[in-house]
PDB file of N, CA, C and O in Angstrom, chain B, residues numbered from 101:
ATOM      1  N   MET B 101    -133.848-189.024  20.202  1.00  0.00           N
ATOM      2  CA  MET B 101    -132.803-188.962  19.201  1.00  0.00           C
ATOM      3  C   MET B 101    -132.341-190.365  18.797  1.00  0.00           C
ATOM      4  O   MET B 101    -132.138-190.645  17.616  1.00  0.00           O
ATOM      5  N   GLU B 102    -132.175-191.256  19.810  1.00  0.00           N
ATOM      6  CA  GLU B 102    -131.723-192.605  19.510  1.00  0.00           C
ATOM      7  C   GLU B 102    -132.732-193.349  18.647  1.00  0.00           C
ATOM      8  O   GLU B 102    -132.353-194.116  17.761  1.00  0.00           O
ATOM      9  N   ASN B 103    -134.032-193.120  18.907  1.00  0.00           N
ATOM     10  CA  ASN B 103    -135.073-193.780  18.126  1.00  0.00           C
ATOM     11  C   ASN B 103    -134.991-193.369  16.661  1.00  0.00           C
ATOM     12  O   ASN B 103    -135.184-194.197  15.770  1.00  0.00           O
ATOM     13  N   LYS B 104    -134.705-192.094  16.409  1.00  0.00           N
ATOM     14  CA  LYS B 104    -134.556-191.627  15.034  1.00  0.00           C
ATOM     15  C   LYS B 104    -133.312-192.232  14.390  1.00  0.00           C
ATOM     16  O   LYS B 104    -133.324-192.562  13.204  1.00  0.00           O
ATOM     17  N   THR B 105    -132.264-192.376  15.150  1.00  0.00           N
ATOM     18  CA  THR B 105    -131.045-192.981  14.621  1.00  0.00           C
ATOM     19  C   THR B 105    -131.308-194.416  14.186  1.00  0.00           C
ATOM     20  O   THR B 105    -130.869-194.822  13.110  1.00  0.00           O
ATOM     21  N   PHE B 106    -132.012-195.186  14.998  1.00  0.00           N
ATOM     22  CA  PHE B 106    -132.332-196.558  14.639  1.00  0.00           C
ATOM     23  C   PHE B 106    -133.294-196.602  13.458  1.00  0.00           C
ATOM     24  O   PHE B 106    -133.253-197.530  12.651  1.00  0.00           O
ATOM     25  N   GLY B 107    -134.162-195.592  13.360  1.00  0.00           N
ATOM     26  CA  GLY B 107    -135.043-195.502  12.196  1.00  0.00           C
ATOM     27  C   GLY B 107    -134.238-195.299  10.921  1.00  0.00           C
ATOM     28  O   GLY B 107    -134.522-195.913   9.892  1.00  0.00           O
ATOM     29  N   ILE B 108    -133.248-194.448  10.994  1.00  0.00           N
ATOM     30  CA  ILE B 108    -132.388-194.195   9.838  1.00  0.00           C
ATOM     31  C   ILE B 108    -131.606-195.454   9.477  1.00  0.00           C
ATOM     32  O   ILE B 108    -131.483-195.796   8.301  1.00  0.00           O
ATOM     33  N   VAL B 109    -131.082-196.138  10.481  1.00  0.00           N
ATOM     34  CA  VAL B 109    -130.342-197.383  10.230  1.00  0.00           C
ATOM     35  C   VAL B 109    -131.265-198.417   9.596  1.00  0.00           C
ATOM     36  O   VAL B 109    -130.873-199.111   8.657  1.00  0.00           O
ATOM     37  N   THR B 110    -132.474-198.518  10.102  1.00  0.00           N
ATOM     38  CA  THR B 110    -133.442-199.463   9.551  1.00  0.00           C
ATOM     39  C   THR B 110    -133.718-199.172   8.085  1.00  0.00           C
ATOM     40  O   THR B 110    -133.717-200.086   7.261  1.00  0.00           O
ATOM     41  N   PHE B 111    -133.954-197.914   7.752  1.00  0.00           N
ATOM     42  CA  PHE B 111    -134.220-197.564   6.363  1.00  0.00           C
ATOM     43  C   PHE B 111    -132.984-197.744   5.490  1.00  0.00           C
ATOM     44  O   PHE B 111    -133.105-198.062   4.307  1.00  0.00           O
ATOM     45  N   ALA B 112    -131.805-197.546   6.054  1.00  0.00           N
ATOM     46  CA  ALA B 112    -130.583-197.812   5.287  1.00  0.00           C
ATOM     47  C   ALA B 112    -130.491-199.296   4.935  1.00  0.00           C
ATOM     48  O   ALA B 112    -130.109-199.648   3.819  1.00  0.00           O
ATOM     49  N   ILE B 113    -130.837-200.159   5.879  1.00  0.00           N
ATOM     50  CA  ILE B 113    -130.842-201.602   5.620  1.00  0.00           C
ATOM     51  C   ILE B 113    -131.888-201.946   4.572  1.00  0.00           C
ATOM     52  O   ILE B 113    -131.642-202.770   3.692  1.00  0.00           O
ATOM     53  N   LEU B 114    -133.057-201.316   4.664  1.00  0.00           N
ATOM     54  CA  LEU B 114    -134.106-201.549   3.669  1.00  0.00           C
ATOM     55  C   LEU B 114    -133.651-201.136   2.272  1.00  0.00           C
ATOM     56  O   LEU B 114    -133.850-201.870   1.304  1.00  0.00           O
ATOM     57  N   ILE B 115    -133.053-199.983   2.177  1.00  0.00           N
ATOM     58  CA  ILE B 115    -132.593-199.490   0.874  1.00  0.00           C
ATOM     59  C   ILE B 115    -131.515-200.406   0.311  1.00  0.00           C
ATOM     60  O   ILE B 115    -131.496-200.681  -0.889  1.00  0.00           O
ATOM     61  N   GLU B 116    -130.618-200.879   1.170  1.00  0.00           N
ATOM     62  CA  GLU B 116    -129.589-201.817   0.717  1.00  0.00           C
ATOM     63  C   GLU B 116    -130.221-203.090   0.176  1.00  0.00           C
ATOM     64  O   GLU B 116    -129.776-203.624  -0.839  1.00  0.00           O
ATOM     65  N   GLY B 117    -131.253-203.576   0.847  1.00  0.00           N
ATOM     66  CA  GLY B 117    -131.951-204.767   0.381  1.00  0.00           C
ATOM     67  C   GLY B 117    -132.634-204.551  -0.956  1.00  0.00           C
ATOM     68  O   GLY B 117    -132.573-205.409  -1.837  1.00  0.00           O
ATOM     69  N   ILE B 118    -133.280-203.414  -1.108  1.00  0.00           N
ATOM     70  CA  ILE B 118    -133.959-203.095  -2.376  1.00  0.00           C
ATOM     71  C   ILE B 118    -132.945-203.003  -3.506  1.00  0.00           C
ATOM     72  O   ILE B 118    -133.176-203.525  -4.596  1.00  0.00           O
ATOM     73  N   ILE B 119    -131.822-202.339  -3.246  1.00  0.00           N
ATOM     74  CA  ILE B 119    -130.768-202.216  -4.265  1.00  0.00           C
ATOM     75  C   ILE B 119    -130.246-203.593  -4.656  1.00  0.00           C
ATOM     76  O   ILE B 119    -130.019-203.859  -5.836  1.00  0.00           O
ATOM     77  N   THR B 120    -130.055-204.467  -3.675  1.00  0.00           N
ATOM     78  CA  THR B 120    -129.576-205.820  -3.955  1.00  0.00           C
ATOM     79  C   THR B 120    -130.544-206.557  -4.874  1.00  0.00           C
ATOM     80  O   THR B 120    -130.124-207.195  -5.840  1.00  0.00           O
ATOM     81  N   TYR B 121    -131.837-206.470  -4.574  1.00  0.00           N
ATOM     82  CA  TYR B 121    -132.831-207.157  -5.407  1.00  0.00           C
ATOM     83  C   TYR B 121    -132.906-206.560  -6.813  1.00  0.00           C
ATOM     84  O   TYR B 121    -132.993-207.299  -7.794  1.00  0.00           O
ATOM     85  N   VAL B 122    -132.874-205.238  -6.917  1.00  0.00           N
ATOM     86  CA  VAL B 122    -132.911-204.587  -8.230  1.00  0.00           C
ATOM     87  C   VAL B 122    -131.686-204.984  -9.039  1.00  0.00           C
ATOM     88  O   VAL B 122    -131.797-205.283 -10.228  1.00  0.00           O
ATOM     89  N   ASN B 123    -130.524-204.988  -8.408  1.00  0.00           N
ATOM     90  CA  ASN B 123    -129.298-205.376  -9.097  1.00  0.00           C
ATOM     91  C   ASN B 123    -129.388-206.817  -9.596  1.00  0.00           C
ATOM     92  O   ASN B 123    -129.034-207.100 -10.741  1.00  0.00           O
ATOM     93  N   GLN B 124    -129.852-207.714  -8.755  1.00  0.00           N
ATOM     94  CA  GLN B 124    -129.925-209.129  -9.119  1.00  0.00           C
ATOM     95  C   GLN B 124    -130.899-209.369 -10.281  1.00  0.00           C
ATOM     96  O   GLN B 124    -130.565-210.050 -11.250  1.00  0.00           O
ATOM     97  N   PHE B 125    -132.099-208.803 -10.171  1.00  0.00           N
ATOM     98  CA  PHE B 125    -133.151-209.137 -11.135  1.00  0.00           C
ATOM     99  C   PHE B 125    -133.165-208.253 -12.385  1.00  0.00           C
ATOM    100  O   PHE B 125    -133.527-208.718 -13.465  1.00  0.00           O
ATOM    101  N   LEU B 126    -132.776-206.990 -12.246  1.00  0.00           N
ATOM    102  CA  LEU B 126    -132.885-206.079 -13.386  1.00  0.00           C
ATOM    103  C   LEU B 126    -131.552-205.757 -14.054  1.00  0.00           C
ATOM    104  O   LEU B 126    -131.474-205.697 -15.281  1.00  0.00           O
ATOM    105  N   VAL B 127    -130.516-205.553 -13.269  1.00  0.00           N
ATOM    106  CA  VAL B 127    -129.227-205.174 -13.850  1.00  0.00           C
ATOM    107  C   VAL B 127    -128.491-206.415 -14.358  1.00  0.00           C
ATOM    108  O   VAL B 127    -128.086-206.472 -15.519  1.00  0.00           O
ATOM    109  N   GLN B 128    -128.324-207.399 -13.487  1.00  0.00           N
ATOM    110  CA  GLN B 128    -127.623-208.614 -13.886  1.00  0.00           C
ATOM    111  C   GLN B 128    -128.522-209.539 -14.711  1.00  0.00           C
ATOM    112  O   GLN B 128    -128.047-210.467 -15.366  1.00  0.00           O
ATOM    113  N   GLU B 129    -129.819-209.267 -14.666  1.00  0.00           N
ATOM    114  CA  GLU B 129    -130.821-210.076 -15.370  1.00  0.00           C
ATOM    115  C   GLU B 129    -130.631-211.559 -15.063  1.00  0.00           C
ATOM    116  O   GLU B 129    -130.732-212.415 -15.942  1.00  0.00           O
ATOM    117  N   SER B 130    -130.359-211.832 -13.811  1.00  0.00           N
ATOM    118  CA  SER B 130    -130.134-213.199 -13.356  1.00  0.00           C
ATOM    119  C   SER B 130    -131.233-213.549 -12.365  1.00  0.00           C
ATOM    120  O   SER B 130    -131.316-212.955 -11.290  1.00  0.00           O
ATOM    121  N   PHE B 131    -132.070-214.507 -12.722  1.00  0.00           N
ATOM    122  CA  PHE B 131    -133.147-214.908 -11.836  1.00  0.00           C
ATOM    123  C   PHE B 131    -132.621-215.894 -10.807  1.00  0.00           C
ATOM    124  O   PHE B 131    -132.085-216.944 -11.161  1.00  0.00           O
ATOM    125  N   CYS B 132    -132.772-215.565  -9.566  1.00  0.00           N
ATOM    126  CA  CYS B 132    -132.380-216.428  -8.463  1.00  0.00           C
ATOM    127  C   CYS B 132    -133.652-216.779  -7.708  1.00  0.00           C
ATOM    128  O   CYS B 132    -134.216-215.936  -7.010  1.00  0.00           O
ATOM    129  N   TRP B 133    -134.102-218.014  -7.845  1.00  0.00           N
ATOM    130  CA  TRP B 133    -135.391-218.373  -7.269  1.00  0.00           C
ATOM    131  C   TRP B 133    -135.382-218.269  -5.750  1.00  0.00           C
ATOM    132  O   TRP B 133    -136.425-218.001  -5.154  1.00  0.00           O
ATOM    133  N   GLN B 134    -134.236-218.473  -5.108  1.00  0.00           N
ATOM    134  CA  GLN B 134    -134.179-218.355  -3.658  1.00  0.00           C
ATOM    135  C   GLN B 134    -134.438-216.913  -3.215  1.00  0.00           C
ATOM    136  O   GLN B 134    -135.159-216.671  -2.246  1.00  0.00           O
ATOM    137  N   MET B 135    -133.845-215.965  -3.932  1.00  0.00           N
ATOM    138  CA  MET B 135    -134.055-214.557  -3.593  1.00  0.00           C
ATOM    139  C   MET B 135    -135.498-214.152  -3.868  1.00  0.00           C
ATOM    140  O   MET B 135    -136.110-213.441  -3.070  1.00  0.00           O
ATOM    141  N   ALA B 136    -136.042-214.602  -4.994  1.00  0.00           N
ATOM    142  CA  ALA B 136    -137.416-214.265  -5.348  1.00  0.00           C
ATOM    143  C   ALA B 136    -138.396-214.857  -4.336  1.00  0.00           C
ATOM    144  O   ALA B 136    -139.336-214.183  -3.915  1.00  0.00           O
ATOM    145  N   LEU B 137    -138.181-216.099  -3.950  1.00  0.00           N
ATOM    146  CA  LEU B 137    -139.049-216.746  -2.970  1.00  0.00           C
ATOM    147  C   LEU B 137    -138.938-216.073  -1.612  1.00  0.00           C
ATOM    148  O   LEU B 137    -139.947-215.864  -0.938  1.00  0.00           O
ATOM    149  N   SER B 138    -137.731-215.734  -1.208  1.00  0.00           N
ATOM    150  CA  SER B 138    -137.517-215.042   0.058  1.00  0.00           C
ATOM    151  C   SER B 138    -138.227-213.692   0.070  1.00  0.00           C
ATOM    152  O   SER B 138    -138.861-213.331   1.061  1.00  0.00           O
ATOM    153  N   LEU B 139    -138.121-212.954  -1.017  1.00  0.00           N
ATOM    154  CA  LEU B 139    -138.780-211.654  -1.125  1.00  0.00           C
ATOM    155  C   LEU B 139    -140.294-211.810  -1.060  1.00  0.00           C
ATOM    156  O   LEU B 139    -140.963-211.085  -0.323  1.00  0.00           O
ATOM    157  N   ALA B 140    -140.833-212.746  -1.820  1.00  0.00           N
ATOM    158  CA  ALA B 140    -142.282-212.962  -1.836  1.00  0.00           C
ATOM    159  C   ALA B 140    -142.786-213.392  -0.458  1.00  0.00           C
ATOM    160  O   ALA B 140    -143.791-212.867   0.022  1.00  0.00           O
ATOM    161  N   LEU B 141    -142.104-214.333   0.175  1.00  0.00           N
ATOM    162  CA  LEU B 141    -142.539-214.805   1.490  1.00  0.00           C
ATOM    163  C   LEU B 141    -142.448-213.705   2.542  1.00  0.00           C
ATOM    164  O   LEU B 141    -143.341-213.573   3.380  1.00  0.00           O
ATOM    165  N   GLY B 142    -141.393-212.927   2.505  1.00  0.00           N
ATOM    166  CA  GLY B 142    -141.250-211.831   3.459  1.00  0.00           C
ATOM    167  C   GLY B 142    -142.396-210.836   3.350  1.00  0.00           C
ATOM    168  O   GLY B 142    -142.957-210.414   4.361  1.00  0.00           O
ATOM    169  N   ILE B 143    -142.741-210.463   2.127  1.00  0.00           N
ATOM    170  CA  ILE B 143    -143.826-209.502   1.919  1.00  0.00           C
ATOM    171  C   ILE B 143    -145.168-210.115   2.300  1.00  0.00           C
ATOM    172  O   ILE B 143    -145.985-209.456   2.944  1.00  0.00           O
ATOM    173  N   ILE B 144    -145.409-211.364   1.914  1.00  0.00           N
ATOM    174  CA  ILE B 144    -146.682-212.023   2.242  1.00  0.00           C
ATOM    175  C   ILE B 144    -146.865-212.111   3.758  1.00  0.00           C
ATOM    176  O   ILE B 144    -147.941-211.802   4.270  1.00  0.00           O
ATOM    177  N   VAL B 145    -145.834-212.525   4.467  1.00  0.00           N
ATOM    178  CA  VAL B 145    -145.924-212.641   5.925  1.00  0.00           C
ATOM    179  C   VAL B 145    -146.173-211.276   6.558  1.00  0.00           C
ATOM    180  O   VAL B 145    -147.029-211.148   7.433  1.00  0.00           O
ATOM    181  N   ALA B 146    -145.437-210.258   6.126  1.00  0.00           N
ATOM    182  CA  ALA B 146    -145.591-208.920   6.709  1.00  0.00           C
ATOM    183  C   ALA B 146    -146.989-208.355   6.453  1.00  0.00           C
ATOM    184  O   ALA B 146    -147.584-207.753   7.347  1.00  0.00           O
ATOM    185  N   VAL B 147    -147.512-208.542   5.251  1.00  0.00           N
ATOM    186  CA  VAL B 147    -148.858-208.037   4.939  1.00  0.00           C
ATOM    187  C   VAL B 147    -149.914-208.846   5.690  1.00  0.00           C
ATOM    188  O   VAL B 147    -150.849-208.278   6.255  1.00  0.00           O
ATOM    189  N   ALA B 148    -149.764-210.176   5.697  1.00  0.00           N
ATOM    190  CA  ALA B 148    -150.754-211.037   6.351  1.00  0.00           C
ATOM    191  C   ALA B 148    -150.867-210.746   7.848  1.00  0.00           C
ATOM    192  O   ALA B 148    -151.961-210.786   8.410  1.00  0.00           O
ATOM    193  N   TYR B 149    -149.740-210.455   8.486  1.00  0.00           N
ATOM    194  CA  TYR B 149    -149.736-210.211   9.926  1.00  0.00           C
ATOM    195  C   TYR B 149    -149.654-208.732  10.286  1.00  0.00           C
ATOM    196  O   TYR B 149    -149.467-208.374  11.449  1.00  0.00           O
ATOM    197  N   LYS B 150    -149.797-207.882   9.277  1.00  0.00           N
ATOM    198  CA  LYS B 150    -149.785-206.423   9.473  1.00  0.00           C
ATOM    199  C   LYS B 150    -148.547-205.952  10.238  1.00  0.00           C
ATOM    200  O   LYS B 150    -148.635-205.144  11.163  1.00  0.00           O
ATOM    201  N   LEU B 151    -147.387-206.483   9.827  1.00  0.00           N
ATOM    202  CA  LEU B 151    -146.117-206.068  10.412  1.00  0.00           C
ATOM    203  C   LEU B 151    -145.656-204.797   9.705  1.00  0.00           C
ATOM    204  O   LEU B 151    -145.418-204.812   8.497  1.00  0.00           O
ATOM    205  N   ASP B 152    -145.532-203.722  10.432  1.00  0.00           N
ATOM    206  CA  ASP B 152    -145.244-202.411   9.844  1.00  0.00           C
ATOM    207  C   ASP B 152    -144.163-201.713  10.661  1.00  0.00           C
ATOM    208  O   ASP B 152    -144.468-200.983  11.604  1.00  0.00           O
ATOM    209  N   LEU B 153    -142.912-201.935  10.304  1.00  0.00           N
ATOM    210  CA  LEU B 153    -141.793-201.357  11.041  1.00  0.00           C
ATOM    211  C   LEU B 153    -141.770-199.823  11.006  1.00  0.00           C
ATOM    212  O   LEU B 153    -141.511-199.213  12.043  1.00  0.00           O
ATOM    213  N   PRO B 154    -142.031-199.170   9.858  1.00  0.00           N
ATOM    214  CA  PRO B 154    -142.026-197.704   9.878  1.00  0.00           C
ATOM    215  C   PRO B 154    -143.013-197.108  10.884  1.00  0.00           C
ATOM    216  O   PRO B 154    -142.749-196.048  11.452  1.00  0.00           O
ATOM    217  N   SER B 155    -144.147-197.777  11.110  1.00  0.00           N
ATOM    218  CA  SER B 155    -145.106-197.247  12.084  1.00  0.00           C
ATOM    219  C   SER B 155    -144.526-197.282  13.499  1.00  0.00           C
ATOM    220  O   SER B 155    -144.931-196.494  14.354  1.00  0.00           O
ATOM    221  N   TYR B 156    -143.575-198.196  13.751  1.00  0.00           N
ATOM    222  CA  TYR B 156    -142.896-198.233  15.038  1.00  0.00           C
ATOM    223  C   TYR B 156    -142.161-196.915  15.300  1.00  0.00           C
ATOM    224  O   TYR B 156    -142.036-196.481  16.445  1.00  0.00           O
ATOM    225  N   PHE B 157    -141.685-196.296  14.241  1.00  0.00           N
ATOM    226  CA  PHE B 157    -140.983-195.016  14.344  1.00  0.00           C
ATOM    227  C   PHE B 157    -141.929-193.834  14.118  1.00  0.00           C
ATOM    228  O   PHE B 157    -141.489-192.719  13.842  1.00  0.00           O
ATOM    229  N   ASN B 158    -143.233-194.094  14.238  1.00  0.00           N
ATOM    230  CA  ASN B 158    -144.276-193.077  14.047  1.00  0.00           C
ATOM    231  C   ASN B 158    -144.248-192.472  12.651  1.00  0.00           C
ATOM    232  O   ASN B 158    -144.525-191.285  12.478  1.00  0.00           O
ATOM    233  N   LEU B 159    -143.912-193.291  11.651  1.00  0.00           N
ATOM    234  CA  LEU B 159    -143.916-192.853  10.261  1.00  0.00           C
ATOM    235  C   LEU B 159    -145.092-193.521   9.561  1.00  0.00           C
ATOM    236  O   LEU B 159    -145.112-194.741   9.396  1.00  0.00           O
ATOM    237  N   GLU B 160    -146.052-192.736   9.157  1.00  0.00           N
ATOM    238  CA  GLU B 160    -147.246-193.244   8.487  1.00  0.00           C
ATOM    239  C   GLU B 160    -147.219-192.808   7.029  1.00  0.00           C
ATOM    240  O   GLU B 160    -146.878-191.666   6.720  1.00  0.00           O
ATOM    241  N   SER B 161    -147.578-193.717   6.143  1.00  0.00           N
ATOM    242  CA  SER B 161    -147.607-193.429   4.716  1.00  0.00           C
ATOM    243  C   SER B 161    -149.050-193.249   4.258  1.00  0.00           C
ATOM    244  O   SER B 161    -149.971-193.839   4.823  1.00  0.00           O
ATOM    245  N   ASP B 162    -149.233-192.432   3.234  1.00  0.00           N
ATOM    246  CA  ASP B 162    -150.554-192.281   2.634  1.00  0.00           C
ATOM    247  C   ASP B 162    -150.867-193.436   1.692  1.00  0.00           C
ATOM    248  O   ASP B 162    -152.008-193.606   1.264  1.00  0.00           O
ATOM    249  N   ILE B 163    -149.853-194.224   1.374  1.00  0.00           N
ATOM    250  CA  ILE B 163    -150.022-195.370   0.475  1.00  0.00           C
ATOM    251  C   ILE B 163    -150.262-196.609   1.332  1.00  0.00           C
ATOM    252  O   ILE B 163    -149.402-196.987   2.128  1.00  0.00           O
ATOM    253  N   PRO B 164    -151.426-197.244   1.175  1.00  0.00           N
ATOM    254  CA  PRO B 164    -151.714-198.419   2.006  1.00  0.00           C
ATOM    255  C   PRO B 164    -150.675-199.532   1.800  1.00  0.00           C
ATOM    256  O   PRO B 164    -150.208-199.762   0.684  1.00  0.00           O
ATOM    257  N   TYR B 165    -150.335-200.196   2.868  1.00  0.00           N
ATOM    258  CA  TYR B 165    -149.458-201.371   2.887  1.00  0.00           C
ATOM    259  C   TYR B 165    -147.993-201.091   2.579  1.00  0.00           C
ATOM    260  O   TYR B 165    -147.199-202.031   2.568  1.00  0.00           O
ATOM    261  N   VAL B 166    -147.599-199.855   2.330  1.00  0.00           N
ATOM    262  CA  VAL B 166    -146.186-199.614   1.993  1.00  0.00           C
ATOM    263  C   VAL B 166    -145.283-199.967   3.182  1.00  0.00           C
ATOM    264  O   VAL B 166    -144.188-200.493   2.984  1.00  0.00           O
ATOM    265  N   GLY B 167    -145.721-199.689   4.394  1.00  0.00           N
ATOM    266  CA  GLY B 167    -144.931-200.052   5.568  1.00  0.00           C
ATOM    267  C   GLY B 167    -144.789-201.553   5.708  1.00  0.00           C
ATOM    268  O   GLY B 167    -143.721-202.055   6.058  1.00  0.00           O
ATOM    269  N   CYS B 168    -145.872-202.272   5.431  1.00  0.00           N
ATOM    270  CA  CYS B 168    -145.828-203.741   5.486  1.00  0.00           C
ATOM    271  C   CYS B 168    -144.902-204.293   4.408  1.00  0.00           C
ATOM    272  O   CYS B 168    -144.151-205.235   4.659  1.00  0.00           O
ATOM    273  N   ILE B 169    -144.950-203.718   3.218  1.00  0.00           N
ATOM    274  CA  ILE B 169    -144.091-204.184   2.126  1.00  0.00           C
ATOM    275  C   ILE B 169    -142.621-203.933   2.454  1.00  0.00           C
ATOM    276  O   ILE B 169    -141.779-204.803   2.234  1.00  0.00           O
ATOM    277  N   LEU B 170    -142.313-202.754   2.977  1.00  0.00           N
ATOM    278  CA  LEU B 170    -140.933-202.465   3.369  1.00  0.00           C
ATOM    279  C   LEU B 170    -140.470-203.395   4.485  1.00  0.00           C
ATOM    280  O   LEU B 170    -139.325-203.848   4.489  1.00  0.00           O
ATOM    281  N   THR B 171    -141.352-203.675   5.419  1.00  0.00           N
ATOM    282  CA  THR B 171    -141.018-204.622   6.483  1.00  0.00           C
ATOM    283  C   THR B 171    -140.788-206.012   5.906  1.00  0.00           C
ATOM    284  O   THR B 171    -139.887-206.726   6.346  1.00  0.00           O
ATOM    285  N   GLY B 172    -141.595-206.399   4.927  1.00  0.00           N
ATOM    286  CA  GLY B 172    -141.414-207.697   4.268  1.00  0.00           C
ATOM    287  C   GLY B 172    -140.087-207.796   3.557  1.00  0.00           C
ATOM    288  O   GLY B 172    -139.462-208.857   3.552  1.00  0.00           O
ATOM    289  N   ILE B 173    -139.647-206.702   2.954  1.00  0.00           N
ATOM    290  CA  ILE B 173    -138.327-206.690   2.301  1.00  0.00           C
ATOM    291  C   ILE B 173    -137.239-206.893   3.340  1.00  0.00           C
ATOM    292  O   ILE B 173    -136.286-207.639   3.114  1.00  0.00           O
ATOM    293  N   LEU B 174    -137.381-206.230   4.478  1.00  0.00           N
ATOM    294  CA  LEU B 174    -136.412-206.406   5.551  1.00  0.00           C
ATOM    295  C   LEU B 174    -136.412-207.850   6.040  1.00  0.00           C
ATOM    296  O   LEU B 174    -135.348-208.433   6.247  1.00  0.00           O
ATOM    297  N   LEU B 175    -137.593-208.429   6.226  1.00  0.00           N
ATOM    298  CA  LEU B 175    -137.690-209.823   6.646  1.00  0.00           C
ATOM    299  C   LEU B 175    -137.037-210.756   5.636  1.00  0.00           C
ATOM    300  O   LEU B 175    -136.396-211.740   6.007  1.00  0.00           O
ATOM    301  N   SER B 176    -137.202-210.441   4.371  1.00  0.00           N
ATOM    302  CA  SER B 176    -136.657-211.309   3.321  1.00  0.00           C
ATOM    303  C   SER B 176    -135.133-211.310   3.295  1.00  0.00           C
ATOM    304  O   SER B 176    -134.524-212.217   2.727  1.00  0.00           O
ATOM    305  N   ARG B 177    -134.526-210.323   3.892  1.00  0.00           N
ATOM    306  CA  ARG B 177    -133.059-210.247   3.906  1.00  0.00           C
ATOM    307  C   ARG B 177    -132.451-211.273   4.853  1.00  0.00           C
ATOM    308  O   ARG B 177    -131.257-211.563   4.776  1.00  0.00           O
ATOM    309  N   GLY B 178    -133.264-211.818   5.739  1.00  0.00           N
ATOM    310  CA  GLY B 178    -132.779-212.897   6.579  1.00  0.00           C
ATOM    311  C   GLY B 178    -132.740-212.567   8.051  1.00  0.00           C
ATOM    312  O   GLY B 178    -132.890-211.418   8.466  1.00  0.00           O
ATOM    313  N   SER B 179    -132.534-213.606   8.818  1.00  0.00           N
ATOM    314  CA  SER B 179    -132.585-213.481  10.269  1.00  0.00           C
ATOM    315  C   SER B 179    -131.433-212.644  10.829  1.00  0.00           C
ATOM    316  O   SER B 179    -131.614-211.977  11.848  1.00  0.00           O
ATOM    317  N   ASN B 180    -130.273-212.656  10.207  1.00  0.00           N
ATOM    318  CA  ASN B 180    -129.151-211.861  10.731  1.00  0.00           C
ATOM    319  C   ASN B 180    -129.480-210.375  10.732  1.00  0.00           C
ATOM    320  O   ASN B 180    -129.208-209.681  11.711  1.00  0.00           O
ATOM    321  N   TYR B 181    -130.064-209.880   9.640  1.00  0.00           N
ATOM    322  CA  TYR B 181    -130.439-208.467   9.577  1.00  0.00           C
ATOM    323  C   TYR B 181    -131.465-208.147  10.646  1.00  0.00           C
ATOM    324  O   TYR B 181    -131.326-207.167  11.376  1.00  0.00           O
ATOM    325  N   VAL B 182    -132.502-208.980  10.737  1.00  0.00           N
ATOM    326  CA  VAL B 182    -133.590-208.727  11.674  1.00  0.00           C
ATOM    327  C   VAL B 182    -133.092-208.853  13.112  1.00  0.00           C
ATOM    328  O   VAL B 182    -133.421-208.011  13.947  1.00  0.00           O
ATOM    329  N   PHE B 183    -132.306-209.885  13.419  1.00  0.00           N
ATOM    330  CA  PHE B 183    -131.789-210.075  14.769  1.00  0.00           C
ATOM    331  C   PHE B 183    -130.931-208.885  15.194  1.00  0.00           C
ATOM    332  O   PHE B 183    -131.089-208.377  16.304  1.00  0.00           O
ATOM    333  N   ASP B 184    -130.033-208.438  14.333  1.00  0.00           N
ATOM    334  CA  ASP B 184    -129.186-207.287  14.663  1.00  0.00           C
ATOM    335  C   ASP B 184    -130.017-206.037  14.914  1.00  0.00           C
ATOM    336  O   ASP B 184    -129.735-205.270  15.834  1.00  0.00           O
ATOM    337  N   LEU B 185    -131.043-205.837  14.094  1.00  0.00           N
ATOM    338  CA  LEU B 185    -131.904-204.669  14.253  1.00  0.00           C
ATOM    339  C   LEU B 185    -132.675-204.740  15.571  1.00  0.00           C
ATOM    340  O   LEU B 185    -132.744-203.749  16.297  1.00  0.00           O
ATOM    341  N   ILE B 186    -133.250-205.889  15.886  1.00  0.00           N
ATOM    342  CA  ILE B 186    -134.009-206.049  17.131  1.00  0.00           C
ATOM    343  C   ILE B 186    -133.098-205.853  18.337  1.00  0.00           C
ATOM    344  O   ILE B 186    -133.481-205.213  19.316  1.00  0.00           O
ATOM    345  N   LYS B 187    -131.899-206.405  18.260  1.00  0.00           N
ATOM    346  CA  LYS B 187    -130.942-206.262  19.360  1.00  0.00           C
ATOM    347  C   LYS B 187    -130.630-204.792  19.604  1.00  0.00           C
ATOM    348  O   LYS B 187    -130.565-204.353  20.752  1.00  0.00           O
ATOM    349  N   LYS B 188    -130.440-204.040  18.546  1.00  0.00           N
ATOM    350  CA  LYS B 188    -130.148-202.614  18.690  1.00  0.00           C
ATOM    351  C   LYS B 188    -131.346-201.866  19.230  1.00  0.00           C
ATOM    352  O   LYS B 188    -131.192-200.974  20.065  1.00  0.00           O
ATOM    353  N   LEU B 189    -132.542-202.215  18.768  1.00  0.00           N
ATOM    354  CA  LEU B 189    -133.747-201.540  19.224  1.00  0.00           C
ATOM    355  C   LEU B 189    -134.010-201.813  20.708  1.00  0.00           C
ATOM    356  O   LEU B 189    -134.438-200.909  21.426  1.00  0.00           O
ATOM    357  N   LEU B 190    -133.768-203.015  21.172  1.00  0.00           N
ATOM    358  CA  LEU B 190    -134.025-203.376  22.548  1.00  0.00           C
ATOM    359  C   LEU B 190    -133.013-202.771  23.512  1.00  0.00           C
ATOM    360  O   LEU B 190    -133.284-202.654  24.707  1.00  0.00           O
ATOM    361  N   ASN B 191    -131.865-202.392  23.005  1.00  0.00           N
ATOM    362  CA  ASN B 191    -130.845-201.777  23.852  1.00  0.00           C
ATOM    363  C   ASN B 191    -131.051-200.284  24.053  1.00  0.00           C
ATOM    364  O   ASN B 191    -130.247-199.639  24.727  1.00  0.00           O
ATOM    365  N   THR B 192    -132.114-199.720  23.482  1.00  0.00           N
ATOM    366  CA  THR B 192    -132.355-198.274  23.619  1.00  0.00           C
ATOM    367  C   THR B 192    -132.908-197.946  24.977  1.00  0.00           C
ATOM    368  O   THR B 192    -133.171-196.780  25.271  1.00  0.00           O
TER     369      THR B 192
END
């Protein structure tokens, strides 16, 4: 049960990150090169190293690389998000 709870929290953080990026780039139509670079680097690193957080929760997608891309979005949000998530996962 706890593993599913952390999975839900993880996806909530991912969705918040996606909403933030959509708001910045599409709604406000304001290009922020730091956010764009962070997003690109996060996805590139996750795909290059096959980092797939959803697979940790035994969630497999039929779409190749979607787990890596979602993990890259999480990575792009910064070390505070990732550190808090890892800390919670390790305390299970």
